[in-house]
XYZ file of C-alpha atoms in Angstrom:
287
model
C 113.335 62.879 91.920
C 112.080 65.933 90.812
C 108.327 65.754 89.743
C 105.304 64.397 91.838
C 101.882 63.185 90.403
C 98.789 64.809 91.615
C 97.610 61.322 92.776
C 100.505 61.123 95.616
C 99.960 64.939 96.541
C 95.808 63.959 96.799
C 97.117 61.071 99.032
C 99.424 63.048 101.200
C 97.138 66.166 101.439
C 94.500 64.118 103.020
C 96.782 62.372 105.589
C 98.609 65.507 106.553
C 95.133 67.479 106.872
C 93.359 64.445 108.939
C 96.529 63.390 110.409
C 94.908 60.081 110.408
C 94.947 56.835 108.272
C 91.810 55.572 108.487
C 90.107 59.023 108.482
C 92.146 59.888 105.284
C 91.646 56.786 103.422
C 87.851 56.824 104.066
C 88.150 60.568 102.941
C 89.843 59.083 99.243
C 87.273 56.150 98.926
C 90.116 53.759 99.915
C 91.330 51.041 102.415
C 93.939 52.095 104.661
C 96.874 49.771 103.631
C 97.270 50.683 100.253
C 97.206 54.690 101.154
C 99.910 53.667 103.451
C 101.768 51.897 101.062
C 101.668 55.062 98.880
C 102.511 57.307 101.636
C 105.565 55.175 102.322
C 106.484 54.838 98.713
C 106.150 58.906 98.047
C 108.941 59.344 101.039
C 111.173 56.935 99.622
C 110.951 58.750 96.472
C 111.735 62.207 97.845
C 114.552 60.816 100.222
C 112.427 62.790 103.589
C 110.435 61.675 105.922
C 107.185 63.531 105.842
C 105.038 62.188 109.035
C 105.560 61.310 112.554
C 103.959 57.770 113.348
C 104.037 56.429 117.043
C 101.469 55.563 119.434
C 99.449 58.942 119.958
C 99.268 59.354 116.056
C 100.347 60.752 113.344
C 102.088 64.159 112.996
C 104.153 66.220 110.359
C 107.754 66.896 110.114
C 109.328 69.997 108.823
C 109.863 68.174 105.536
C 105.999 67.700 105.523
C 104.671 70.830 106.675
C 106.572 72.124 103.642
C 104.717 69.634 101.599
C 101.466 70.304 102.824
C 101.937 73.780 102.230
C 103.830 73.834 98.213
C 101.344 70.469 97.645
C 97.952 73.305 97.912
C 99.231 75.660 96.076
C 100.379 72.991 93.524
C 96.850 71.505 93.299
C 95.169 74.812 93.175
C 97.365 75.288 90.238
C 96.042 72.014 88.286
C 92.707 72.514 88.682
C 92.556 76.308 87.998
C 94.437 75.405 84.968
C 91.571 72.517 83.951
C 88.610 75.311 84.958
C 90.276 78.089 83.307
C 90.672 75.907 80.117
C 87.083 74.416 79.681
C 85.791 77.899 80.524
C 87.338 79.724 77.613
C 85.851 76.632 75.444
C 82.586 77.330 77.035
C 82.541 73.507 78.196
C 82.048 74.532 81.784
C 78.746 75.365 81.559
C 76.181 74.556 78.847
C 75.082 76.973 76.490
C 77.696 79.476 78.250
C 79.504 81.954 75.785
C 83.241 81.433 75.557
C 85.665 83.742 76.954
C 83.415 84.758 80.077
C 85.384 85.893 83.159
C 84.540 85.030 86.042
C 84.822 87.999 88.877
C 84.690 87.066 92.716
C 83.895 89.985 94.825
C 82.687 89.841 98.565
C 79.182 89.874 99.529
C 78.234 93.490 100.324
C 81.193 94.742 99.113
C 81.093 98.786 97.460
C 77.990 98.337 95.105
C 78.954 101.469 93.855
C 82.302 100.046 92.353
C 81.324 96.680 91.030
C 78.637 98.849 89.134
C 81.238 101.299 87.919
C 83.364 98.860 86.743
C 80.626 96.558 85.250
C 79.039 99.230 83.527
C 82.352 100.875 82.059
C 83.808 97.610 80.803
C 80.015 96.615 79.212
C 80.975 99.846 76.904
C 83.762 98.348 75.119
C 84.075 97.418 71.377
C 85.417 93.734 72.801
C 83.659 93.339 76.037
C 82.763 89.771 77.006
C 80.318 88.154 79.364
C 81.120 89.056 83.153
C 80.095 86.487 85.564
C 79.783 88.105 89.096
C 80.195 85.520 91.624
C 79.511 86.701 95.347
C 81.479 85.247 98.384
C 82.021 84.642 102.182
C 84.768 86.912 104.219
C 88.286 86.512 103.027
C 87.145 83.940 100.388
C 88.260 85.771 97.246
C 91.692 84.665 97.329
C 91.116 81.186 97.500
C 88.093 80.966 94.309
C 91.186 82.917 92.361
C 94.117 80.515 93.127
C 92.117 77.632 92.061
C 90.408 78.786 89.211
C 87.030 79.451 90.450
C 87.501 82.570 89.290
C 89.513 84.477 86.794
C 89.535 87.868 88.602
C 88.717 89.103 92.031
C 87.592 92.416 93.655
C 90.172 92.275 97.010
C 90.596 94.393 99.966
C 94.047 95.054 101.471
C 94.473 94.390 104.591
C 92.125 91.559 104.642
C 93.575 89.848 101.782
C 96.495 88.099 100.701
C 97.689 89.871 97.372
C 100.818 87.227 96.971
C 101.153 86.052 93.837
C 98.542 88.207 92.242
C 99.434 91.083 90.008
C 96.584 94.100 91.011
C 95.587 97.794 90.650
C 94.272 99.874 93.029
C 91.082 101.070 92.871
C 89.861 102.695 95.589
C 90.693 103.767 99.298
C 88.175 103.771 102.194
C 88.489 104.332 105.961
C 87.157 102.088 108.488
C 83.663 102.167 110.553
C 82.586 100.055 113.743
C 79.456 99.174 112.976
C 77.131 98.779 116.425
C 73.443 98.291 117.531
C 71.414 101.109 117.056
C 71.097 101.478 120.834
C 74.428 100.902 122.243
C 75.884 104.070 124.044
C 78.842 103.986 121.882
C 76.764 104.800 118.871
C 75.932 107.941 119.906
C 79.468 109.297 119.502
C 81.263 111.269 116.429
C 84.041 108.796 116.109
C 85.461 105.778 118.024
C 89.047 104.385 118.040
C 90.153 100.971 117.958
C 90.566 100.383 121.608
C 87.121 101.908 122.287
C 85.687 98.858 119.858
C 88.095 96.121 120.838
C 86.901 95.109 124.451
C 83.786 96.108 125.048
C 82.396 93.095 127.298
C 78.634 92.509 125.778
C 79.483 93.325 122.260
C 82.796 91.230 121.129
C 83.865 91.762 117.802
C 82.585 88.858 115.096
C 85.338 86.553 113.882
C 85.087 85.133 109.457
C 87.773 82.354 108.379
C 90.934 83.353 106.427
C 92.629 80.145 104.956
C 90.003 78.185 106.435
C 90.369 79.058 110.136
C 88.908 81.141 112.531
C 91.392 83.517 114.575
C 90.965 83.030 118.440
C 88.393 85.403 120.512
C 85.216 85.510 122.394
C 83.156 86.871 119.488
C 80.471 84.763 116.611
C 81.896 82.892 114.071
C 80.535 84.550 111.157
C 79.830 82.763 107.734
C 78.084 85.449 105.791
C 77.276 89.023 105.775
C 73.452 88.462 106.606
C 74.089 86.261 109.861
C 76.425 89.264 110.537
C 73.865 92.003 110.332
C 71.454 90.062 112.191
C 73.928 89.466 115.217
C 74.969 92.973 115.234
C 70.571 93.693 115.369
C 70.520 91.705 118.198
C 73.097 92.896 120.271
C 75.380 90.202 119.813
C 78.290 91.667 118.588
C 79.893 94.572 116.835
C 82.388 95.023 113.625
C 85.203 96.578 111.680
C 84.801 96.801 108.258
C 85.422 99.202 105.218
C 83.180 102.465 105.422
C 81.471 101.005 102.155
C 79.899 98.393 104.375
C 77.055 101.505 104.971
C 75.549 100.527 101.748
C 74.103 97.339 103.592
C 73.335 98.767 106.895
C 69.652 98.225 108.615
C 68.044 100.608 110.808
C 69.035 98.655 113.978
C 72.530 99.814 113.195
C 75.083 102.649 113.350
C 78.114 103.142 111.810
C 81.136 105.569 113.630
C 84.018 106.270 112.008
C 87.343 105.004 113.189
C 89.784 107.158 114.023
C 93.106 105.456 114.113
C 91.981 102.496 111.822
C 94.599 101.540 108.637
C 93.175 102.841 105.629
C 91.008 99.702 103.110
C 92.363 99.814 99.758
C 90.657 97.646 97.053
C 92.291 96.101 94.252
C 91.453 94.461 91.159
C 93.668 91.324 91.360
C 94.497 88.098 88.659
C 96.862 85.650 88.599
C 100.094 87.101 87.393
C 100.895 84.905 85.138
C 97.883 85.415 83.013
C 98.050 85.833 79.101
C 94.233 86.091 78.776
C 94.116 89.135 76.191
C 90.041 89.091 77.545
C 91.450 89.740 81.033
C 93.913 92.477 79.960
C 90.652 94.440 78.670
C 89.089 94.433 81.368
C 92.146 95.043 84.236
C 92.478 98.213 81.596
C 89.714 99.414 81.988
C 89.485 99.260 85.992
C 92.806 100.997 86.021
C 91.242 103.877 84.189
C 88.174 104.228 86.692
């Protein structure tokens, strides 16, 4: 058995993420018995056993943590391939042009760039529409793996370039950015130590894959609940020395010392063979 239909992976995705029948089958718009049934029928197929079922619940085996994992990126695949398809018929969107690409680029990212790179691909012979589409922390790679997008604006550490094909556009230190008034402000340059503990000021914490790492800090979900925090003496952050662009004037930013450098790339999926795309990855790569 070599193939799987997206209708088992929906089934199993949902059990494996709830790790619960009934919350899974409410989830699909189904009764329990029959997602069980499937579930049961789907292990049979492959020859594994994918969940643990006893009397504290439900749990996955190696076999289905394996699943869960190839089954997303399997999914993301099918429906970036249905997006990407009625967007270069323009049937995405009413009265949308064909051919548009779609760029994902994080909120408050370098202005300065997106311009750049906006302004020098508008001056082509061939240029297309370019839909900008803004996004949480760490959110790029996901809109781009499932077809959200066709083209991202991503920053290395922070994200994931696997499976992308990229250039690199641009290299930035680091800042802390602090309340105006906090004694650490007042200093030339910081390192990450001096940042990392500081008792009333924990660093802010954004998703990547979904999840937020562990710490004491905010749970940020956008750059403006971010700036506000920081305003308020709530917490502090690391981000790219771009991140000045947005600043208010109850911050400061202080350089980081020993911070790895922020290097931003222009990623795609690499097994594009959009000639629209190729236009406009060339001209990034001559900015």
């Amino acid at each position: 058995m070599d193939t799987l239909e997206t209708r088992e992976l929906r089934y199993f995705m949902a059990v494996a993420e709830e790790l619960h029948f009934g919350r899974a089958a409410e989830r699909l718009g189904m009764s329990q018995p029959p997602l069980s049934r499937a579930i049961q029928q789907l292990e049979r197929r492959l020859g594994v056993s994918l969940l643990e079922r006893n009397r504290r619940g439900v749990s996955l085996t190696d076999a289905g943590e394996v699943l869960l994992y190839e089954g997303r990126a399997a999914l993301d695949a099918t429906a970036a391939a249905a997006r990407r398809t009625r967007r270069a018929g323009g049937a995405d969107s009413p009265g949308a042009p064909r051919n548009r690409l779609v760029l994902a680029v994080k909120a408050a990212s370098s202005h300065e760039l997106l311009q750049k790179l906006l302004d020098a691909y508008a001056a082509e012979p061939d240029a297309v529409e370019i839909e900008v589409l803004p996004c949480g922390m760490c959110e790029q790679e996901g809109l781009l793996r499932d077809g959200r997008a066709d083209v991202a604006l991503m920053h290395a550490p922070f994200n994931s370039l696997a499976g992308f094909d990229s250039e690199e556009l641009q290299t930035e230190g680091q800042i802390a950015i602090l309340p105006a008034g906090h004694p650490l402000a007042a200093r030339e340059s910081l390192s990450l130590a001096d940042v990392s503990d500081i008792p009333e000021l924990p660093l802010a914490r954004w998703p990547r894959h979904g999840t937020y790492p562990p710490g004491p800090g905010p749970e940020i979900r956008d750059q403006t609940q971010l700036a506000q925090l920081i305003a308020l003496g709530r917490t502090a952050a690391v981000l790219p020395d771009s991140a000045r662009a947005w600043l208010w004037a109850e911050h400061s930013a202080v350089p980081l010392t020993d911070a790895a450098p922020v290097v931003t790339h222009i990623a795609w999926p690499a097994h594009s063979r959009s000639l629209t795309l190729a236009g406009l990855i060339r001209t990034a790569a001559r900015l």
